[in-house]
Amino acid sequence: MDKMKMETPDLVAGNIEKIGEIFPNCITEGMGEDGKLRKAINFDILRQMLSDEVVQGDEAYEFTWVGKRAAIVEANKPIRKTLRPCKEESVDWENTENLYIEGDNFDVIKTLYESYFHKVKLIYIDPPYNTGKNYIYRNDFSVDKEEYLEQAGQVGEEGKLVSNPKTYGRFHSAWLSMIYQRLLLARNLLTSDGVLVCAIDENEQATLECILRELFIEDSYDHVCVSVVHNPRGVQGKNFSYTHEYAIFVFPKDIKAIADRKIDDEDVDWSQLRNWGSESERTDAKNCFYPIIVKDERIIGFGDVSPDYYHPMQTEKHGDEFYVYPIDKQGIERKWRYARQSVDKIRDMLKVRKTSSGYEILLGKTFGVQKTVWNDKKYDANEYGTKIVGELVKGGGFSFPKSLYTVYDAVYAATANDKGALIMDFFSGSATTAHAVMQLNAEDGGKRKFIMVQLPEETDEKSEAYKAGYKNICEIGKERIRRAAKKIAEENPDAKFDGGFRVFKLDDTNMKDVYYGAAEYSQLTLDDFESNIKEDRTDMDLLFGCLLDWGVTLSQKHSIEEINGCRVHTYGNGAIIDLMACFDNNIPEDVIKTIAKKQPLRVVFRDSSFADSPAKINVTEIFKLLSPDTVVKVI
Ligand SMILES: C[S@@+](CC[C@H](N)C(=O)[O-])C[C@H]1O[C@@H](n2cnc3c(N)ncnc32)[C@H](O)[C@@H]1O
């Protein structure tokens, strides 16, 4: 029986394999740190393979900074961390498909890597801007460690928040490594039609664009830098007053990835859906003459007409519904511009307007495509960011949240046509993105899901937030989602949207060191093997650790049942069960058989679940007989 790996994938080995598939002649053997031979790349040959001329010099078009290579090495390294479920702090754990994950996003992205590979439709991020006043999270001190340490007051232990003042010699480099590492990994979470939106200000906008152009090559991706007027009053500089920041959109070139602006935007042009002029009458296209049914000033469907019946009224009342026909003011039966099916598809672009005698249907002009300047009072970060958070989470004031509508419009632009999209924000702060996703779902009936990631960065002891009981930013973010969901539900009583979330917290692996390197220990006893799992870990921790290891998503249905005294986990949304698990000791044969009969795709036990080797062999035999396709592993 195979053992679960319980560490994130070794991306370097995977990358070498992939290059080897295309260029087998570039594969050579190198010596690993452990003295063992392993595959490596001969870069001179690879470089030559990619050039039709003899490669001589080192010069190339590239954007680089001190520490870039170290950042790549660090990003590709496996880590032994896991996400531990926290049911108590979750909302609607059983049904929700949203996730709230606490921890450094670099490690969190690594733990999620296999489960969410190519599954995220939109990544929206608003990282700390490199203002010289912000703290950044440093994972890697391998670059010039000594020099770092000389910078008194600017260093922390590896993996701690440190300040990054402008006086620091590597001011840009430190920030660039931080963001590059995360984007290098996160881009692989995007679906092939996925969109990335990065908020940024003037401090690093230019450099961030260089990074994005490297990671998302311009042959395949469009890069559009939208200016968002988020502070109409402006921040006074020496020569200019700063009123805007940026939202850089990156999206695949070959598709229409960005939806047109919402039709309720002030500057959309409206025209009649009814045709006018030549060839605009009912007889010119019979399938374009039908009633559009309106209720509560919204289109709810389409009706039928009998072929020869003349409709005298433009609007007919049927109970509390209104049937609107394409009849003009002179009473001439004209036609709608499109047949029923086409109009149904553009419902989002239609508006119902009340007239003196009934209703008319208007179509928003399609040149409502997104503009590169977002200038509207709704993007004001103070009015619709700080104030909204302050009202929802009393005392939980959060510095510099985005306007709810900046994020809402970005989410809408990327997912208007994919209402089941998965949206991730791994610098989630006060969770504006979660709020925007829920709001949009409530309005358009979508089933978008979110993953918020946030470092449990402590709030300042003197801050209002701290005094109000929010000891770290995650507390503010979670509370904001709870309250926002409640408010949205109150304001949209008929709306069905997912206002819950499952909370997970980043932690060290569930496994003791002995699990990974038993060979390194000279005097191992049986006890050491039996307790290869850390004492404080529950079976829920183990279950979710295995799901991550196996690349299964974290938001599926989960139930626990008692079978012959054993706790058995069943996990998965589909008719075929994704995974079953039991982490008890000495699991009786009938429990194994009950599990095998359900024929799940995967099953996991503890190594110590079986009394001895024959018992283990017996399990293998049971599955061979009852469910030969199930993959069975132990931890
Ligand atoms: C500019 S704020 C985001 C604000 C957010 N868009 C909002 O509207 O509330 C950036 C956030 O990223 C968080 N952060 C910084 N480094 C992080 C890291 N390595 N992992 C996770 N979160 C991090 C900070 O704590 C901060 O809350």
XYZ file of C-alpha atoms and ligand atoms in Angstrom:
662
model
C 0.000 0.000 0.000
C 1.378 3.439 -0.901
C 2.061 6.069 1.728
C 0.612 9.567 1.416
C 3.345 12.110 0.704
C 2.103 14.774 3.119
C 4.234 17.539 1.667
C 3.625 19.952 -1.186
C 4.879 18.847 -4.629
C 8.492 19.245 -5.685
C 7.827 21.671 -8.527
C 11.406 21.608 -9.785
C 11.249 17.877 -10.452
C 7.892 18.350 -12.225
C 9.245 21.192 -14.349
C 12.313 19.161 -15.345
C 10.032 16.279 -16.367
C 7.946 18.589 -18.542
C 10.977 20.138 -20.266
C 12.367 16.635 -20.743
C 9.216 15.629 -22.605
C 9.787 18.374 -25.177
C 13.591 18.483 -25.201
C 14.943 15.115 -24.049
C 18.450 16.133 -25.148
C 18.522 18.819 -22.484
C 18.233 16.328 -19.638
C 21.350 15.477 -17.776
C 22.129 14.099 -14.348
C 23.166 16.185 -11.408
C 23.998 15.507 -7.804
C 21.327 16.464 -5.268
C 22.012 17.879 -1.804
C 21.575 14.353 -0.434
C 24.363 13.045 -2.675
C 21.919 11.113 -4.852
C 21.831 11.409 -8.636
C 18.799 13.167 -10.048
C 17.626 14.635 -13.323
C 18.814 18.150 -14.147
C 18.745 20.509 -17.128
C 21.718 21.307 -19.307
C 20.946 24.969 -19.755
C 23.478 25.622 -22.490
C 21.798 23.042 -24.678
C 18.331 24.265 -23.722
C 19.286 27.838 -24.594
C 20.640 26.642 -27.868
C 17.490 24.620 -28.543
C 15.479 27.793 -28.215
C 17.568 29.839 -30.583
C 18.120 29.445 -34.312
C 21.456 31.150 -34.048
C 24.526 30.206 -32.143
C 24.065 31.488 -28.630
C 27.102 33.375 -27.444
C 26.603 36.132 -24.961
C 24.506 36.320 -21.841
C 22.487 39.339 -22.856
C 18.749 38.976 -23.142
C 15.642 41.093 -22.830
C 14.584 40.551 -19.273
C 13.563 42.348 -16.136
C 15.604 41.356 -13.166
C 16.524 42.400 -9.652
C 18.667 41.194 -6.796
C 17.249 37.966 -5.435
C 15.093 37.000 -8.415
C 16.716 33.592 -8.856
C 16.544 32.858 -5.152
C 12.868 33.774 -5.285
C 12.314 31.163 -8.011
C 14.180 28.488 -6.062
C 12.151 29.282 -2.970
C 8.865 29.173 -4.866
C 9.594 25.729 -6.262
C 10.658 24.148 -2.966
C 8.238 21.735 -1.305
C 7.078 22.570 2.202
C 5.719 20.443 5.017
C 2.670 22.411 5.983
C -1.008 21.758 6.071
C -4.355 23.505 6.476
C -6.260 22.622 9.629
C -10.043 22.951 9.505
C -11.658 25.147 12.134
C -15.331 24.270 12.213
C -16.114 26.485 15.228
C -15.222 29.681 13.399
C -16.879 28.615 10.148
C -20.374 29.543 9.033
C -22.661 26.870 7.558
C -19.770 24.390 7.388
C -21.973 21.627 5.938
C -23.255 23.495 2.893
C -20.906 26.317 2.062
C -18.452 26.235 -0.818
C -16.492 29.311 0.262
C -13.159 29.149 2.077
C -11.411 31.502 4.487
C -7.779 30.539 5.000
C -5.511 32.068 7.621
C -1.788 32.098 6.993
C 1.014 33.443 4.850
C -0.296 33.267 1.312
C 3.003 31.936 -0.072
C 2.690 28.760 1.957
C -1.085 28.639 1.566
C -0.820 28.743 -2.234
C 1.684 25.878 -2.036
C -0.648 23.764 0.065
C -3.557 24.491 -2.304
C -1.481 23.985 -5.420
C -2.574 20.500 -6.414
C -6.195 20.820 -5.319
C -6.771 24.083 -7.162
C -4.446 23.672 -10.156
C -6.246 25.344 -13.113
C -9.477 25.744 -11.142
C -9.610 29.462 -10.288
C -11.407 31.743 -12.756
C -10.414 35.047 -11.187
C -7.544 36.004 -8.937
C -8.073 39.471 -7.535
C -5.257 40.798 -5.355
C -4.564 44.020 -3.571
C -1.085 43.472 -2.085
C 0.556 45.878 0.351
C 1.857 48.672 -1.856
C 5.558 49.359 -1.539
C 5.121 52.738 0.068
C 8.101 52.467 2.373
C 5.722 52.398 5.318
C 4.276 48.939 4.810
C 5.427 45.675 6.204
C 6.164 42.867 3.813
C 6.346 39.207 4.531
C 9.725 37.758 3.845
C 10.079 34.054 3.280
C 13.586 33.950 2.125
C 16.624 35.425 3.735
C 19.068 33.454 1.678
C 19.918 36.527 -0.386
C 22.640 38.394 1.339
C 21.539 37.399 4.770
C 24.402 39.193 6.426
C 23.609 42.426 4.747
C 20.039 42.100 5.851
C 21.058 41.568 9.405
C 23.060 44.749 9.381
C 19.876 46.659 8.779
C 18.992 47.085 12.398
C 15.301 47.269 13.062
C 14.397 46.025 9.625
C 14.761 42.330 10.086
C 12.769 39.582 11.615
C 13.177 35.867 11.671
C 12.666 34.074 8.411
C 9.005 34.074 7.546
C 8.128 37.139 9.604
C 6.706 40.508 8.705
C 9.458 43.060 8.327
C 9.430 46.706 7.431
C 10.744 47.723 4.035
C 11.686 51.404 4.249
C 12.691 53.370 1.146
C 16.158 53.879 2.653
C 16.799 50.162 2.459
C 19.193 49.402 -0.407
C 17.052 46.584 -1.729
C 13.763 48.444 -1.324
C 12.367 47.455 -4.719
C 14.054 44.062 -4.867
C 12.564 42.886 -1.587
C 9.051 43.777 -2.656
C 9.514 42.360 -6.149
C 10.734 39.008 -4.834
C 7.762 38.878 -2.485
C 5.192 39.471 -5.231
C 6.993 37.498 -7.955
C 7.164 34.309 -5.884
C 3.464 34.415 -5.184
C 2.402 35.199 -8.741
C 4.763 32.571 -10.126
C 2.816 29.942 -8.199
C -0.635 31.497 -8.346
C -0.747 31.810 -12.141
C -0.949 28.013 -12.312
C -4.143 28.068 -10.289
C -5.889 30.023 -13.050
C -8.121 28.248 -15.548
C -7.165 28.564 -19.217
C -9.758 31.367 -19.536
C -8.831 32.816 -16.134
C -8.331 36.494 -15.349
C -5.885 38.134 -12.959
C -6.544 41.568 -11.508
C -3.821 43.263 -9.448
C -4.456 46.493 -7.615
C -1.348 48.655 -7.309
C -0.295 52.290 -6.941
C 2.389 54.429 -8.544
C 5.186 53.023 -6.345
C 5.440 49.650 -8.105
C 2.993 49.820 -11.002
C 5.750 49.886 -13.620
C 7.756 47.052 -12.093
C 4.684 44.921 -11.434
C 3.737 45.237 -15.094
C 7.188 43.979 -16.083
C 6.707 40.944 -13.860
C 3.245 40.290 -15.232
C 4.493 40.516 -18.810
C 7.112 37.910 -17.973
C 4.717 35.525 -16.257
C 1.846 36.004 -18.727
C 3.516 36.316 -22.098
C 2.186 38.960 -24.420
C 1.671 36.525 -27.291
C -1.119 34.882 -25.327
C -2.297 37.485 -22.822
C -3.607 41.011 -22.962
C -2.467 43.405 -20.248
C -4.645 46.407 -19.514
C -3.818 48.907 -16.798
C -7.041 50.531 -15.622
C -6.830 53.784 -13.658
C -9.261 53.841 -10.755
C -10.068 57.224 -9.234
C -10.266 55.990 -5.656
C -9.492 59.239 -3.882
C -11.115 62.165 -5.706
C -9.852 64.657 -3.113
C -6.296 63.516 -3.797
C -3.217 62.909 -1.668
C -1.026 65.978 -1.832
C 2.405 65.277 -3.295
C 5.130 67.846 -3.913
C 4.030 68.501 -7.489
C 0.947 66.417 -8.055
C -2.062 65.427 -6.070
C -2.653 61.680 -6.382
C -6.276 60.819 -7.064
C -6.001 57.436 -8.694
C -4.424 54.040 -8.425
C -4.408 51.086 -10.815
C -6.052 47.767 -11.452
C -3.962 45.750 -13.890
C -6.110 43.229 -15.784
C -4.392 40.233 -17.371
C -6.535 37.905 -19.477
C -6.247 35.498 -22.415
C -6.055 37.201 -25.786
C -8.063 34.761 -27.836
C -11.411 35.048 -26.017
C -13.812 37.763 -24.857
C -12.734 37.440 -21.230
C -13.986 40.774 -19.925
C -17.735 41.439 -19.838
C -19.226 44.746 -20.903
C -20.039 47.245 -18.207
C -23.133 46.713 -16.148
C -26.143 48.159 -17.753
C -27.068 50.322 -14.788
C -23.938 52.392 -15.249
C -24.798 56.010 -15.684
C -23.182 56.553 -19.046
C -24.660 53.633 -20.994
C -26.704 54.702 -24.032
C -30.194 53.253 -24.252
C -32.263 52.601 -27.342
C -35.541 50.826 -28.097
C -35.420 47.048 -28.400
C -38.278 47.557 -30.869
C -37.226 48.025 -34.497
C -38.030 51.140 -36.432
C -37.553 52.313 -40.043
C -37.617 49.984 -43.029
C -38.235 46.255 -42.605
C -39.253 46.761 -39.010
C -42.825 45.452 -39.123
C -44.310 42.277 -37.709
C -44.663 40.792 -41.200
C -40.922 41.257 -41.878
C -39.883 38.598 -39.326
C -42.721 36.745 -37.647
C -40.518 35.130 -34.974
C -39.586 38.607 -33.731
C -43.148 39.456 -32.716
C -43.990 38.147 -29.244
C -44.776 39.623 -25.843
C -42.030 40.196 -23.294
C -43.495 39.492 -19.873
C -42.750 42.072 -17.189
C -43.422 41.815 -13.478
C -42.261 44.251 -10.808
C -40.502 46.166 -13.600
C -38.317 43.152 -14.440
C -38.424 40.823 -17.435
C -39.574 37.419 -16.276
C -40.142 35.629 -19.596
C -41.705 35.570 -23.041
C -45.226 34.785 -24.250
C -46.812 33.442 -27.442
C -49.066 35.063 -30.035
C -51.539 33.537 -32.410
C -50.431 34.188 -35.992
C -53.302 36.273 -37.242
C -54.395 38.107 -34.131
C -53.856 41.855 -34.207
C -52.713 43.246 -30.873
C -54.165 46.680 -30.315
C -52.304 47.459 -27.071
C -48.578 47.939 -26.591
C -48.893 46.769 -22.953
C -51.553 44.239 -21.861
C -52.236 43.594 -18.184
C -52.592 39.940 -17.110
C -53.055 39.858 -13.332
C -49.852 41.249 -11.843
C -47.923 40.630 -15.068
C -47.633 42.917 -18.091
C -47.248 41.674 -21.676
C -45.222 44.191 -23.681
C -45.454 44.067 -27.520
C -43.278 45.837 -30.110
C -46.051 48.221 -31.068
C -45.198 51.850 -31.718
C -47.046 55.004 -30.695
C -49.099 54.986 -33.893
C -50.308 51.463 -33.065
C -48.287 49.835 -35.860
C -47.201 46.267 -35.089
C -43.451 46.276 -35.493
C -40.953 43.635 -34.348
C -38.279 43.207 -31.697
C -34.739 43.422 -32.992
C -34.084 39.771 -32.122
C -35.923 36.484 -31.761
C -36.812 35.156 -28.323
C -33.706 32.976 -27.736
C -31.334 35.818 -28.589
C -33.195 38.287 -26.381
C -33.100 35.768 -23.559
C -29.296 35.681 -23.826
C -28.971 39.476 -23.555
C -31.437 39.906 -20.694
C -28.654 41.455 -18.607
C -28.453 44.276 -21.144
C -32.159 45.112 -21.143
C -33.992 47.625 -19.032
C -37.738 48.004 -18.435
C -38.971 51.594 -18.408
C -42.396 52.754 -17.273
C -44.303 54.950 -19.717
C -47.637 56.780 -19.388
C -49.478 53.833 -20.983
C -47.453 50.813 -19.855
C -43.852 49.703 -20.279
C -41.173 49.813 -22.940
C -38.049 47.686 -23.288
C -34.689 49.346 -23.774
C -31.392 47.866 -24.896
C -28.080 49.125 -23.520
C -25.670 49.887 -26.315
C -22.895 47.353 -26.490
C -20.201 49.983 -26.596
C -20.578 49.739 -22.835
C -17.309 47.769 -22.906
C -15.079 48.420 -19.921
C -13.234 51.724 -19.966
C -9.594 52.137 -19.008
C -10.449 54.881 -16.531
C -12.914 54.049 -13.756
C -14.062 57.395 -12.565
C -17.242 57.334 -10.564
C -18.037 58.243 -6.997
C -18.724 54.570 -6.261
C -14.964 53.862 -6.499
C -14.171 56.252 -3.646
C -12.260 54.064 -1.177
C -13.183 56.225 1.776
C -16.926 56.464 1.092
C -17.454 52.896 -0.085
C -14.510 51.154 1.569
C -13.540 52.499 4.964
C -17.092 53.575 5.800
C -18.706 50.299 4.726
C -16.227 48.236 6.761
C -16.608 50.606 9.725
C -20.401 50.319 9.654
C -20.387 46.543 9.354
C -17.674 45.775 11.873
C -17.986 48.381 14.579
C -14.554 49.368 15.783
C -13.040 46.962 13.297
C -11.688 49.849 11.265
C -9.303 48.528 8.668
C -6.714 50.703 6.936
C -7.172 51.106 3.230
C -9.884 48.698 2.186
C -10.966 48.921 -1.431
C -14.304 50.410 -2.384
C -16.787 47.549 -2.470
C -17.735 48.626 -5.991
C -14.201 48.627 -7.386
C -13.939 44.965 -6.469
C -17.564 44.266 -7.417
C -16.996 45.686 -10.907
C -13.754 43.745 -11.327
C -15.483 40.511 -10.270
C -18.415 41.295 -12.551
C -16.108 42.055 -15.504
C -14.319 38.721 -15.159
C -17.249 36.482 -14.245
C -20.490 37.963 -15.655
C -20.656 35.049 -18.082
C -19.418 32.426 -15.650
C -21.670 32.699 -12.651
C -20.268 29.549 -11.025
C -16.708 30.908 -11.091
C -14.205 30.371 -8.312
C -12.639 33.645 -7.168
C -9.509 33.906 -5.053
C -8.018 36.833 -3.172
C -4.837 36.011 -1.300
C -4.272 39.481 0.184
C -7.842 39.667 1.364
C -7.589 42.197 4.248
C -11.084 43.122 5.351
C -12.540 40.627 2.812
C -14.013 43.182 0.399
C -13.747 40.544 -2.334
C -15.920 38.080 -0.396
C -18.463 40.833 0.189
C -18.503 41.741 -3.523
C -18.906 38.099 -4.590
C -21.875 37.554 -2.262
C -23.489 40.822 -3.341
C -23.152 39.982 -7.026
C -24.518 36.456 -6.498
C -27.501 37.835 -4.613
C -28.229 40.209 -7.476
C -27.776 37.951 -10.490
C -28.533 34.549 -8.977
C -24.916 33.433 -9.456
C -23.178 30.656 -7.569
C -19.695 32.097 -7.575
C -17.478 30.817 -4.764
C -14.594 32.529 -3.027
C -11.304 31.644 -1.388
C -9.976 34.369 0.906
C -6.422 34.103 2.227
C -5.150 36.440 4.912
C -2.210 36.516 7.282
C -3.320 36.706 10.935
C -1.427 39.993 11.179
C -1.897 41.386 14.662
C -3.770 44.632 15.083
C -2.052 47.438 16.932
C -2.821 47.329 20.655
C -3.724 51.003 20.553
C -6.114 50.597 17.616
C -9.901 50.719 17.874
C -10.012 47.276 16.265
C -7.875 45.772 19.029
C -9.965 47.433 21.705
C -13.125 46.123 20.039
C -11.722 42.586 20.372
C -10.263 42.024 16.911
C -6.759 40.845 17.751
C -5.755 40.205 14.153
C -6.918 41.080 10.637
C -8.469 37.637 10.081
C -10.908 38.364 12.913
C -11.984 41.523 11.095
C -12.255 39.754 7.735
C -14.354 36.860 9.049
C -16.680 39.150 10.965
C -17.119 41.374 7.935
C -18.205 38.376 5.834
C -20.690 37.254 8.518
C -22.230 40.711 8.788
C -22.169 41.451 5.075
C -23.989 38.151 4.372
C -26.641 39.073 6.908
C -27.108 42.538 5.433
C -27.297 41.257 1.853
C -29.895 38.663 2.920
C -31.981 41.358 4.608
C -31.813 43.599 1.564
C -32.531 40.782 -0.913
C -35.039 38.562 0.901
C -35.701 36.360 -2.157
C -32.069 35.914 -3.109
C -30.368 32.571 -2.612
C -26.651 32.993 -2.135
C -23.942 31.226 -0.168
C -23.157 33.431 2.843
C -21.091 30.808 4.666
C -17.413 29.878 4.675
C -15.168 27.095 5.930
C -12.228 28.356 7.977
C -8.794 26.741 7.677
C -5.573 27.685 9.407
C -2.089 27.114 8.055
C 0.044 24.989 10.359
C 3.009 22.653 10.309
C 2.422 19.231 8.823
C 0.324 16.736 10.767
C 3.204 14.273 10.551
C 6.195 13.926 12.849
C 9.644 14.116 11.278
C 9.983 10.350 11.575
C 7.283 10.009 8.903
C 9.472 11.571 6.253
C 12.842 10.133 7.073
C 12.618 7.015 9.168
C 15.974 5.983 7.705
C 17.642 8.949 9.398
C 16.762 7.662 12.865
C 19.060 5.012 14.265
C 17.023 3.757 17.208
C 13.425 3.676 16.197
C 11.007 1.743 18.302
C 7.600 0.489 17.263
C 6.094 3.331 19.287
C 7.794 5.867 17.080
C 6.077 4.425 14.051
C 2.705 4.166 15.706
C 2.786 7.768 16.685
C 4.012 9.217 13.409
C 1.171 11.733 13.713
C 1.487 14.738 15.998
C -0.485 14.278 19.220
C -2.563 17.440 18.901
C -4.007 16.521 15.493
C -7.602 15.391 15.109
C -9.065 13.069 12.496
C -10.497 16.181 10.753
C -6.948 17.562 10.476
C -5.808 14.288 8.966
C -8.718 14.129 6.549
C -8.102 17.598 5.141
C -4.333 17.013 5.097
C -4.948 13.956 2.914
C -7.338 15.860 0.635
C -4.654 18.471 -0.023
C -2.029 15.803 -0.575
C -4.303 14.047 -3.008
C -5.279 17.219 -4.848
C -8.945 17.204 -3.867
C -10.763 20.523 -3.345
C -11.736 21.552 0.191
C -15.323 22.659 -0.243
C -17.120 19.414 -1.000
C -19.769 17.645 1.042
C -18.450 15.850 4.099
C -20.111 13.515 6.563
C -18.960 11.331 9.431
C -20.695 8.114 10.411
C -20.098 5.604 13.149
C -19.613 2.095 11.747
C -19.024 -0.648 14.301
C -17.456 1.859 16.698
C -15.199 3.460 14.052
C -15.468 7.054 12.769
C -15.684 6.879 8.988
C -15.424 10.010 6.817
C -17.183 10.261 3.467
C -16.136 13.123 1.231
C -17.272 14.360 -2.176
C -20.084 16.002 -4.112
C -20.645 13.488 -6.892
C -22.496 10.189 -7.079
C -19.096 8.491 -6.924
C -17.491 9.203 -3.565
C -14.218 11.098 -3.891
C -12.603 9.852 -0.728
C -13.375 7.782 2.376
C -11.151 7.702 5.416
C -10.889 6.117 8.835
C -8.037 6.975 11.161
C -8.956 4.665 14.065
C -6.718 1.933 15.373
C -7.380 -1.764 14.716
C -10.199 -1.252 12.238
C -12.322 -4.441 12.109
C -12.665 -6.264 8.818
C -16.398 -5.583 8.480
C -15.734 -1.812 8.551
C -13.163 -2.188 5.761
C -15.701 -4.212 3.797
C -18.459 -1.626 4.309
C -16.119 1.064 2.970
C -14.978 -1.054 0.026
C -18.568 -1.839 -0.971
C -19.227 1.880 -1.449
C -16.485 1.855 -4.108
C -15.011 5.299 -3.432
C -12.281 6.640 -5.713
C -9.807 6.864 -2.849
C -9.473 5.492 0.656
C -7.017 6.392 3.350
C -6.217 4.766 6.698
C -3.515 5.218 9.282
C -0.575 2.898 9.055
C -1.334 1.976 12.636
C -4.958 1.179 11.755
C -3.887 -2.408 11.257
C -2.607 -4.762 13.897
C 0.105 -6.297 11.703
C 1.279 -6.896 8.141
C -1.161 -9.752 7.448
C -4.011 -7.414 8.431
C -2.706 -4.872 5.936
C -2.443 -7.470 3.184
C -5.987 -8.503 3.998
C -7.177 -4.925 3.359
C -5.528 -4.944 -0.040
C -7.253 -8.256 -0.834
C -10.654 -6.948 0.290
C -10.379 -3.950 -2.033
C -9.105 -6.099 -4.915
C -12.245 -8.146 -4.593
C -14.903 -5.538 -3.812
C -13.581 -2.343 -5.400
C -10.496 -2.944 -7.528
C -10.420 0.642 -8.882
C -10.174 2.296 -5.470
C -6.728 3.681 -4.674
C -5.910 2.811 -1.069
C -3.204 4.669 0.842
C -2.007 4.989 4.422
C -0.482 7.794 6.409
C -3.909 46.350 0.983
S -4.481 45.145 2.054
C -5.850 44.425 1.211
C -7.101 45.160 1.462
C -8.323 44.489 0.893
N -8.364 44.527 -0.537
C -9.574 45.141 1.451
O -10.345 45.701 0.699
O -9.751 45.083 2.670
C -3.279 43.897 1.949
C -3.497 42.784 2.938
O -2.594 41.736 2.663
C -2.202 41.163 3.892
N -0.932 40.453 3.664
C 0.307 40.991 3.533
N 1.214 40.014 3.334
C 0.531 38.847 3.327
C 0.909 37.493 3.175
N 2.178 37.158 2.986
N -0.038 36.553 3.245
C -1.341 36.873 3.436
N -1.760 38.154 3.604
C -0.836 39.119 3.550
C -2.087 42.323 4.832
O -2.215 41.878 6.163
C -3.260 43.186 4.376
O -4.399 42.884 5.131
